[in-house]
CSV table of C-alpha atoms in Angstrom, one decimal:
chain,number,residue,atom,x,y,z
A,25,MET,CA,-16.1,-6.1,-27.4
A,26,SER,CA,-15.3,-5.0,-23.9
A,27,VAL,CA,-14.1,-7.4,-21.3
A,28,GLU,CA,-15.7,-7.1,-17.9
A,29,GLN,CA,-13.2,-6.3,-15.2
A,30,ALA,CA,-13.0,-8.3,-12.0
A,31,PRO,CA,-14.2,-6.4,-8.9
A,32,VAL,CA,-11.5,-5.3,-6.4
A,33,GLN,CA,-11.7,-3.9,-2.9
A,34,ARG,CA,-9.4,-2.3,-0.4
A,35,ALA,CA,-8.8,-5.8,1.2
A,36,ASP,CA,-7.1,-6.9,-2.1
A,37,PHE,CA,-4.2,-4.5,-1.3
A,38,ASP,CA,-3.3,-6.6,1.8
A,39,GLN,CA,-3.3,-9.8,-0.3
A,40,VAL,CA,-1.4,-8.8,-3.5
A,41,MET,CA,0.6,-5.7,-2.8
A,42,VAL,CA,4.0,-5.2,-1.1
A,43,PRO,CA,3.1,-3.8,2.3
A,44,ASN,CA,5.3,-0.7,2.1
A,45,TYR,CA,2.2,1.5,2.0
A,46,SER,CA,-0.8,1.8,4.3
A,47,PRO,CA,-3.5,3.3,2.1
A,48,ALA,CA,-6.8,4.7,3.2
A,49,ALA,CA,-9.8,2.4,3.8
A,50,PHE,CA,-11.5,3.7,0.7
A,51,ILE,CA,-10.5,3.6,-3.0
A,52,PRO,CA,-11.0,6.7,-5.2
A,53,VAL,CA,-12.3,5.8,-8.6
A,54,ARG,CA,-13.2,9.1,-10.3
A,55,GLY,CA,-12.1,12.7,-10.1
A,56,GLU,CA,-13.2,16.0,-11.6
A,57,GLY,CA,-11.6,19.3,-10.7
A,58,SER,CA,-11.1,19.3,-6.9
A,59,ARG,CA,-13.7,16.6,-6.2
A,60,VAL,CA,-13.2,12.8,-5.9
A,61,TRP,CA,-15.6,10.0,-5.7
A,62,ASP,CA,-14.9,6.6,-4.1
A,63,GLN,CA,-16.3,3.1,-4.9
A,64,SER,CA,-19.5,3.7,-2.9
A,65,GLY,CA,-20.2,7.0,-4.8
A,66,ARG,CA,-19.2,9.2,-1.8
A,67,GLU,CA,-17.9,12.6,-2.8
A,68,LEU,CA,-14.8,14.2,-1.2
A,69,ILE,CA,-13.1,17.5,-1.7
A,70,ASP,CA,-9.4,17.0,-2.5
A,71,PHE,CA,-7.0,19.3,-0.7
A,72,ALA,CA,-4.2,16.7,-0.9
A,73,GLY,CA,-3.6,16.9,-4.6
A,74,GLY,CA,-1.9,13.6,-4.9
A,75,ILE,CA,0.8,15.0,-2.5
A,76,ALA,CA,1.2,18.3,-4.4
A,77,VAL,CA,1.0,16.5,-7.8
A,78,ASN,CA,-2.4,17.3,-9.3
A,79,ALA,CA,-1.6,20.9,-10.2
A,80,LEU,CA,-4.7,21.3,-12.2
A,81,GLY,CA,-7.0,19.0,-10.2
A,82,HIS,CA,-8.5,15.9,-11.7
A,83,CYS,CA,-9.2,15.4,-15.4
A,84,HIS,CA,-8.5,19.0,-16.4
A,85,PRO,CA,-9.7,19.3,-20.0
A,86,ALA,CA,-6.4,20.7,-21.3
A,87,LEU,CA,-4.5,17.7,-20.0
A,88,VAL,CA,-7.0,15.2,-21.1
A,89,LYS,CA,-6.9,16.7,-24.6
A,90,ALA,CA,-3.0,16.7,-24.7
A,91,LEU,CA,-2.8,13.1,-23.5
A,92,THR,CA,-5.5,11.9,-25.8
A,93,GLU,CA,-4.0,13.6,-28.9
A,94,GLN,CA,-0.5,12.3,-28.1
A,95,ALA,CA,-1.8,8.8,-27.3
A,96,ASN,CA,-3.2,8.6,-30.8
A,97,THR,CA,0.1,9.8,-32.3
A,98,LEU,CA,3.2,8.4,-30.7
A,99,TRP,CA,3.8,6.7,-27.3
A,100,HIS,CA,7.4,5.8,-27.0
A,101,VAL,CA,10.6,5.8,-29.1
A,102,SER,CA,13.4,5.7,-26.5
A,103,ASN,CA,16.3,8.1,-26.3
A,104,VAL,CA,17.9,6.6,-29.3
A,105,PHE,CA,15.7,9.2,-30.9
A,106,THR,CA,14.3,12.5,-29.7
A,107,ASN,CA,10.7,13.5,-30.0
A,108,GLU,CA,8.7,16.7,-30.6
A,109,PRO,CA,6.9,16.9,-27.2
A,110,ALA,CA,10.2,16.6,-25.3
A,111,LEU,CA,11.8,19.4,-27.4
A,112,ARG,CA,8.7,21.6,-27.0
A,113,LEU,CA,8.8,21.1,-23.2
A,114,ALA,CA,12.5,21.8,-23.0
A,115,HIS,CA,12.0,25.1,-24.8
A,116,LYS,CA,9.2,26.1,-22.5
A,117,LEU,CA,11.3,25.4,-19.4
A,118,VAL,CA,14.4,27.1,-20.7
A,119,ASP,CA,12.4,30.1,-21.8
A,120,ALA,CA,10.8,30.4,-18.4
A,121,THR,CA,13.8,29.8,-16.1
A,122,PHE,CA,17.5,30.5,-15.6
A,123,ALA,CA,18.2,27.1,-17.3
A,124,GLU,CA,19.7,26.5,-20.7
A,125,ARG,CA,19.4,22.7,-20.7
A,126,ALA,CA,16.9,20.2,-19.5
A,127,PHE,CA,17.2,16.5,-18.7
A,128,PHE,CA,13.9,14.5,-18.4
A,129,CYS,CA,13.2,11.5,-16.3
A,130,ASN,CA,10.2,10.0,-14.5
A,131,SER,CA,10.2,11.2,-10.9
A,132,GLY,CA,11.6,13.6,-8.4
A,133,ALA,CA,14.0,11.0,-7.0
A,134,GLU,CA,15.4,10.5,-10.5
A,135,ALA,CA,15.7,14.2,-11.1
A,136,ASN,CA,17.6,14.5,-7.9
A,137,GLU,CA,19.7,11.5,-8.7
A,138,ALA,CA,20.7,13.2,-11.9
A,139,ALA,CA,21.4,16.5,-10.2
A,140,PHE,CA,23.7,14.8,-7.6
A,141,LYS,CA,25.5,12.8,-10.2
A,142,LEU,CA,26.0,15.9,-12.4
A,143,ALA,CA,27.4,17.9,-9.4
A,144,ARG,CA,29.9,15.2,-8.6
A,145,ARG,CA,30.9,14.8,-12.3
A,146,VAL,CA,31.4,18.6,-12.7
A,147,ALA,CA,33.7,18.7,-9.6
A,148,HIS,CA,35.5,15.6,-10.7
A,149,ASP,CA,36.2,17.0,-14.2
A,150,ARG,CA,37.2,20.4,-13.0
A,151,PHE,CA,39.0,19.8,-9.7
A,152,GLY,CA,39.6,16.1,-9.3
A,153,PRO,CA,38.1,13.2,-7.3
A,154,GLU,CA,38.7,14.7,-3.8
A,155,LYS,CA,36.0,17.4,-4.5
A,156,HIS,CA,32.9,15.1,-4.1
A,157,GLU,CA,31.3,16.0,-0.8
A,158,ILE,CA,27.6,17.0,-0.7
A,159,ILE,CA,26.0,19.1,2.1
A,160,ALA,CA,22.3,18.7,2.7
A,161,THR,CA,20.0,19.7,5.5
A,162,VAL,CA,18.6,17.9,8.5
A,163,ASN,CA,15.1,16.6,7.9
A,164,SER,CA,15.3,17.1,4.2
A,165,PHE,CA,13.7,14.8,1.7
A,166,HIS,CA,15.0,14.1,-1.8
A,167,GLY,CA,13.6,10.8,-2.9
A,168,ARG,CA,13.9,7.0,-2.2
A,169,THR,CA,16.8,5.8,-4.3
A,170,LEU,CA,19.9,4.8,-2.2
A,171,PHE,CA,21.7,8.0,-3.3
A,172,THR,CA,18.7,10.3,-2.6
A,173,VAL,CA,17.9,8.8,0.8
A,174,SER,CA,21.5,9.1,1.7
A,175,VAL,CA,21.4,12.8,0.8
A,176,GLY,CA,18.1,13.2,2.5
A,177,GLY,CA,18.4,14.2,6.2
A,178,GLN,CA,16.1,11.6,7.7
A,179,PRO,CA,18.0,8.4,8.8
A,180,LYS,CA,14.6,6.5,9.1
A,181,TYR,CA,14.5,6.3,5.3
A,182,SER,CA,18.2,5.3,4.8
A,183,ASP,CA,18.9,3.0,7.7
A,184,GLY,CA,18.7,-0.8,7.2
A,185,PHE,CA,19.8,-0.9,3.5
A,186,GLY,CA,23.4,-1.6,3.9
A,187,PRO,CA,26.3,0.8,3.6
A,188,LYS,CA,25.3,4.3,2.8
A,189,ILE,CA,26.8,6.5,0.1
A,190,THR,CA,29.7,8.4,1.7
A,191,GLY,CA,30.8,12.0,1.4
A,192,ILE,CA,27.4,13.4,2.5
A,193,SER,CA,26.8,15.6,5.6
A,194,HIS,CA,23.8,17.3,7.1
A,195,VAL,CA,23.5,20.7,8.7
A,196,PRO,CA,20.4,22.3,10.3
A,197,TYR,CA,18.0,24.0,7.9
A,198,ASN,CA,17.9,27.8,7.8
A,199,ASP,CA,21.2,27.9,9.8
A,200,LEU,CA,23.7,29.8,7.7
A,201,GLU,CA,26.5,29.6,10.3
A,202,ALA,CA,26.2,25.9,10.4
A,203,LEU,CA,26.6,25.7,6.6
A,204,LYS,CA,29.5,28.1,6.7
A,205,ALA,CA,31.2,25.9,9.3
A,206,GLN,CA,30.7,22.7,7.2
A,207,ILE,CA,31.5,23.9,3.7
A,208,SER,CA,35.0,23.4,2.4
A,209,ASP,CA,37.0,23.2,-0.8
A,210,LYS,CA,36.0,19.5,-0.9
A,211,THR,CA,32.3,20.4,-1.2
A,212,CYS,CA,30.9,19.8,-4.7
A,213,ALA,CA,27.3,20.8,-3.9
A,214,VAL,CA,24.9,22.2,-1.4
A,215,VAL,CA,21.4,20.9,-1.7
A,216,ILE,CA,18.4,22.8,-0.3
A,217,GLU,CA,14.6,22.7,-0.6
A,218,PRO,CA,13.4,26.3,-0.7
A,219,ILE,CA,10.5,25.1,1.4
A,220,GLN,CA,11.0,21.8,3.3
A,221,GLY,CA,7.8,20.0,2.4
A,222,GLU,CA,7.8,16.5,3.9
A,223,SER,CA,9.3,17.6,7.3
A,224,GLY,CA,6.7,20.3,8.1
A,225,VAL,CA,6.3,22.9,5.3
A,226,VAL,CA,9.1,25.1,6.5
A,227,PRO,CA,10.1,28.0,4.2
A,228,ALA,CA,13.7,29.1,3.9
A,229,ASP,CA,14.7,32.6,5.0
A,230,LYS,CA,15.7,34.7,2.1
A,231,ALA,CA,19.0,35.6,3.8
A,232,TYR,CA,19.7,31.9,4.2
A,233,LEU,CA,19.4,31.2,0.5
A,234,GLU,CA,21.4,34.3,-0.4
A,235,GLY,CA,24.1,33.2,2.0
A,236,ALA,CA,24.2,29.7,0.6
A,237,ARG,CA,24.6,31.1,-2.9
A,238,LYS,CA,27.5,33.3,-1.7
A,239,LEU,CA,29.2,30.4,0.1
A,240,CYS,CA,28.9,28.1,-2.9
A,241,ASP,CA,30.5,30.7,-5.1
A,242,GLU,CA,33.4,31.2,-2.7
A,243,HIS,CA,34.1,27.4,-2.6
A,244,ASN,CA,33.5,26.5,-6.2
A,245,ALA,CA,30.5,24.4,-5.1
A,246,LEU,CA,27.2,24.1,-7.0
A,247,LEU,CA,23.9,25.2,-5.4
A,248,ILE,CA,21.1,22.7,-6.1
A,249,PHE,CA,17.5,23.6,-5.3
A,250,ASP,CA,15.2,20.6,-4.9
A,251,GLU,CA,11.9,22.1,-6.3
A,252,VAL,CA,10.2,18.8,-6.7
A,253,GLN,CA,7.4,20.0,-4.4
A,254,THR,CA,7.7,23.8,-4.7
A,255,GLY,CA,7.9,23.9,-8.5
A,256,VAL,CA,5.5,24.7,-11.3
A,257,GLY,CA,3.4,27.4,-9.6
A,258,ARG,CA,3.0,25.8,-6.1
A,259,THR,CA,4.4,29.0,-4.5
A,260,GLY,CA,2.7,31.5,-6.8
A,261,SER,CA,5.9,31.9,-8.8
A,262,LEU,CA,6.7,29.3,-11.5
A,263,TYR,CA,9.6,28.1,-9.3
A,264,ALA,CA,10.3,29.1,-5.7
A,265,TYR,CA,13.8,30.4,-6.6
A,266,GLN,CA,12.0,33.2,-8.5
A,267,HIS,CA,10.0,34.0,-5.4
A,268,TYR,CA,13.2,34.3,-3.4
A,269,GLY,CA,15.3,36.0,-6.1
A,270,VAL,CA,18.1,33.5,-5.6
A,271,THR,CA,19.3,31.5,-8.6
A,272,PRO,CA,20.7,27.9,-8.3
A,273,ASP,CA,23.1,26.2,-10.6
A,274,ILE,CA,20.9,23.1,-10.8
A,275,LEU,CA,17.1,22.8,-10.2
A,276,THR,CA,15.0,19.7,-9.9
A,277,SER,CA,11.3,19.5,-10.8
A,278,ALA,CA,8.6,16.8,-10.8
A,279,LYS,CA,5.3,16.4,-9.0
A,280,SER,CA,3.2,19.2,-10.4
A,281,LEU,CA,5.2,19.3,-13.7
A,282,GLY,CA,3.0,16.4,-15.1
A,283,GLY,CA,-0.2,17.3,-13.3
A,284,GLY,CA,-0.5,13.7,-12.3
A,285,PHE,CA,1.4,12.1,-15.2
A,286,PRO,CA,4.8,10.8,-14.2
A,287,ILE,CA,7.6,13.1,-15.2
A,288,GLY,CA,10.7,14.7,-13.7
A,289,ALA,CA,13.2,17.2,-14.9
A,290,MET,CA,16.7,18.5,-14.0
A,291,LEU,CA,17.4,22.0,-15.2
A,292,THR,CA,20.9,23.5,-15.5
A,293,THR,CA,23.2,25.7,-17.6
A,294,SER,CA,24.9,24.7,-20.8
A,295,GLU,CA,28.3,25.0,-19.1
A,296,LEU,CA,27.4,22.4,-16.5
A,297,ALA,CA,25.3,20.2,-18.8
A,298,LYS,CA,28.3,19.5,-21.0
A,299,HIS,CA,29.8,17.3,-18.3
A,300,LEU,CA,27.0,14.7,-18.8
A,301,ALA,CA,28.4,13.7,-22.2
A,302,VAL,CA,27.0,10.9,-24.3
A,303,GLY,CA,26.8,7.7,-22.2
A,304,THR,CA,27.3,9.2,-18.8
A,305,HIS,CA,23.7,9.1,-17.7
A,306,GLY,CA,20.4,7.9,-19.1
A,307,THR,CA,16.9,6.6,-18.6
A,308,THR,CA,14.5,4.4,-20.6
A,309,TYR,CA,11.3,6.3,-20.2
A,310,GLY,CA,12.6,9.8,-19.5
A,311,GLY,CA,11.3,12.4,-22.1
A,312,ASN,CA,8.5,10.1,-23.0
A,313,PRO,CA,6.2,11.8,-25.6
A,314,LEU,CA,3.0,11.2,-23.5
A,315,ALA,CA,4.5,12.7,-20.4
A,316,CYS,CA,6.1,15.7,-22.2
A,317,ALA,CA,2.9,16.5,-24.1
A,318,VAL,CA,0.9,16.6,-20.8
A,319,ALA,CA,3.7,18.7,-19.1
A,320,CYS,CA,3.5,21.2,-21.9
A,321,ALA,CA,-0.2,21.6,-21.3
A,322,VAL,CA,0.4,22.0,-17.6
A,323,LEU,CA,2.9,24.8,-18.2
A,324,ASP,CA,0.6,26.5,-20.7
A,325,VAL,CA,-2.1,26.8,-18.0
A,326,VAL,CA,0.1,27.4,-14.9
A,327,ASN,CA,2.7,29.8,-16.3
A,328,THR,CA,0.3,32.7,-16.8
A,329,PRO,CA,-0.1,35.9,-14.8
A,330,GLN,CA,-3.7,35.1,-14.1
A,331,THR,CA,-3.0,31.6,-12.7
A,332,LEU,CA,0.0,32.7,-10.6
A,333,ALA,CA,-1.8,35.6,-9.1
A,334,GLY,CA,-4.8,33.4,-8.4
A,335,ILE,CA,-2.5,31.0,-6.4
A,336,LYS,CA,-1.5,33.9,-4.1
A,337,ALA,CA,-5.1,35.0,-3.6
A,338,LYS,CA,-6.2,31.4,-2.8
A,339,HIS,CA,-3.3,31.2,-0.2
A,340,GLU,CA,-4.9,34.1,1.6
A,341,ARG,CA,-8.3,32.5,1.5
A,342,PHE,CA,-7.0,29.4,3.1
A,343,LYS,CA,-4.8,31.2,5.6
A,344,VAL,CA,-7.4,33.5,7.0
A,345,ARG,CA,-9.9,30.6,7.6
A,346,LEU,CA,-7.2,28.2,9.0
A,347,GLU,CA,-5.8,30.8,11.4
A,348,GLN,CA,-9.2,31.6,12.7
A,349,LEU,CA,-9.9,28.0,13.2
A,350,GLY,CA,-6.7,27.5,15.0
A,351,GLN,CA,-7.4,30.4,17.4
A,352,GLU,CA,-10.9,29.2,18.1
A,353,THR,CA,-10.0,25.5,18.7
A,354,GLY,CA,-6.4,25.7,20.0
A,355,LEU,CA,-5.5,23.0,17.4
A,356,PHE,CA,-2.9,25.0,15.5
A,357,THR,CA,-0.2,27.4,16.8
A,358,LEU,CA,0.9,28.5,13.4
A,359,VAL,CA,-0.2,28.5,9.7
A,360,ARG,CA,2.9,28.7,7.4
A,361,GLY,CA,3.9,28.1,3.9
A,362,VAL,CA,3.8,29.9,0.5
A,363,GLY,CA,1.2,29.8,-2.2
A,364,LEU,CA,-0.8,26.6,-2.1
A,365,LEU,CA,1.7,24.6,0.0
A,366,ILE,CA,0.4,25.3,3.5
A,367,GLY,CA,1.2,23.7,6.8
A,368,CYS,CA,-0.7,24.0,10.1
A,369,VAL,CA,1.5,23.4,13.0
A,370,LEU,CA,-0.3,21.5,15.8
A,371,SER,CA,-0.3,22.8,19.4
A,372,ASP,CA,1.4,20.9,22.2
A,373,ALA,CA,-1.8,19.2,23.2
A,374,TRP,CA,-2.2,17.8,19.6
A,375,LYS,CA,1.4,17.1,18.7
A,376,GLY,CA,1.9,13.7,17.1
A,377,LYS,CA,-1.8,13.5,16.1
A,378,ALA,CA,-1.7,14.7,12.5
A,379,LYS,CA,-2.9,11.3,11.3
A,380,ASP,CA,-5.9,11.5,13.6
A,381,ILE,CA,-6.9,14.8,12.0
A,382,LEU,CA,-6.5,13.4,8.5
A,383,ASN,CA,-8.8,10.5,9.4
A,384,ALA,CA,-11.4,12.9,11.0
A,385,ALA,CA,-11.3,15.1,7.9
A,386,GLU,CA,-11.8,12.1,5.6
A,387,LYS,CA,-15.0,11.2,7.5
A,388,GLU,CA,-16.3,14.7,6.9
A,389,GLY,CA,-15.5,14.4,3.1
A,390,VAL,CA,-12.3,16.3,2.7
A,391,MET,CA,-8.8,14.9,1.9
A,392,VAL,CA,-5.8,16.6,3.5
A,393,LEU,CA,-2.2,15.6,4.2
A,394,GLN,CA,0.3,15.5,7.0
A,395,ALA,CA,4.0,16.7,6.9
A,396,GLY,CA,5.4,14.7,9.7
A,397,PRO,CA,3.3,13.9,12.8
A,398,ASP,CA,2.9,17.5,14.0
A,399,VAL,CA,1.8,19.3,10.8
A,400,VAL,CA,-1.4,19.1,8.7
A,401,ARG,CA,-0.6,20.0,5.1
A,402,PHE,CA,-2.7,21.4,2.3
A,403,ALA,CA,-1.5,21.0,-1.3
A,404,PRO,CA,-4.7,21.5,-3.4
A,405,SER,CA,-5.1,22.1,-7.1
A,406,LEU,CA,-3.6,25.4,-8.2
A,407,VAL,CA,-6.8,26.3,-9.9
A,408,VAL,CA,-9.2,25.1,-7.1
A,409,GLU,CA,-12.4,27.0,-7.2
A,410,ASP,CA,-13.1,29.4,-4.4
A,411,ALA,CA,-16.4,27.6,-3.7
A,412,ASP,CA,-14.5,24.3,-3.3
A,413,ILE,CA,-12.1,26.0,-0.9
A,414,ASP,CA,-15.0,27.3,1.2
A,415,GLU,CA,-16.9,24.0,1.2
A,416,GLY,CA,-13.7,22.0,1.9
A,417,LEU,CA,-12.7,24.2,4.8
A,418,ALA,CA,-16.2,24.0,6.2
A,419,ARG,CA,-16.0,20.2,6.2
A,420,PHE,CA,-12.5,20.4,7.7
A,421,GLU,CA,-13.8,22.8,10.4
A,422,ARG,CA,-16.6,20.3,11.3
A,423,ALA,CA,-14.0,17.6,11.7
A,424,VAL,CA,-11.7,19.7,13.8
A,425,ARG,CA,-14.5,20.9,16.1
A,426,LYS,CA,-15.7,17.3,16.6
A,427,LEU,CA,-12.2,16.3,17.6
A,428,THR,CA,-11.5,19.2,19.9
A,429,GLN,CA,-14.9,19.2,21.5
A,430,GLY,CA,-14.9,15.5,22.2
C-alpha cells in the first residue's frame, strides 16, 4: 500500500533548510537524457549537468539498470569488508590510468582531503615533519572541508571559520616562474586543476603543467591533479592529464564518476599508497556497492573511442554557435575550455552579470551555469544529442538577444 506524499513547494526551502544555498525558483522533478521537467510540467534543456556531474544525462538506462540490480543485491557492508563492485571499479580505473591503487570516498572534497593527507604523510615518512608545505593556485577550488578550503585559493570560502590550516601558499595559475620562486625542499605537494572550473573555465598551458612536473621532481614534491571537474571524459580524454600528456603522482576524481550518484576517488601509485597503512585514513560510505556499481556503468559508456570522439565533436558544435552569438551580440569576448567544459567570458559591458544571463536562459527553457560572475559555463551530458544542443542553443540565443536588445 503506497503512502501519499505531502506536497512541497520552493517556499518550503526557506522554512526548513539551512540557508547556505539560494536555489532557483522552480523545482525539477523528472529528467530524461538532456531534458528536465519541473513541478508545473515545464520542459527545460539541461546544459548544466548538475554542475558537470550528470555525465550521461538523466536516467540513462545503463545507470538505472546497474543501480537497480545492485539495489536488489547488496547496499552496504562497510569497509570492515570489501565488496565486488568496488573491486571491479578499482580494476577499471587502474587499467585505464597511470594509477595502481584507488581509494573511494563520497565527494570531490573527500577525494582531495585524502590526496592532501597522503601527500603530507608520504613527506613525513620519507623526509620528516618539516616537509609539509602545499602549494596551490590563486582562485583554485578544491572542496568545502576546512583543509580543502584552506588549500583552495579563494579566501571567501575559508574566512570566518577560525584558524586556517597552515603550511599552504598560493601562486598565480599558469605562472611557472611564480611556482619556481615558491617551491622549496619543504614543499610536499603542488596541487593544480588542469582546467580551473569554478573560477572561470581556465585551461592550463601544456608548458605550465610540464614545468610543474619537472619542479616537483627536482624538489621531491608530489604533483596532485584535481580532476574532480575535468575527469571521466569531460575533456574528451578519460582524464585531462591524458589530454596534456603530463602524469601526476596523485589524481582526484568525483562529479562525473558516478553520473549523479555520490562517489569520489583518489588514484595513485602503489609506492605512495603504502603510506596510508591500516588505520591511517578511512570513510564510512566510501566504496559503497551502490555507488561503485553505477560508476562501473558510467566508465563502460564513457571510456570508449566512440564516446570520447563524440565529446570533441560536440565541443565544436557548441563553440561555433557560441562564438557567432558572441560576435553578433557583443556579450562574449572569448569562448574557452576543452571538451564539454566550456566557458563564455563576458565582455566589459556585461561583467558581473553572469547570474542575469542564467536567469534569462531559464525563462527560455535552458539551464546553464556560471563560473564566477564574469563567465557563463556549459557542462552538459557527455552524450547530449546534437538535436538537443541545437535546440538548447536556440533557446539560449533567444535569451541573449532579449537581454542585449533591451
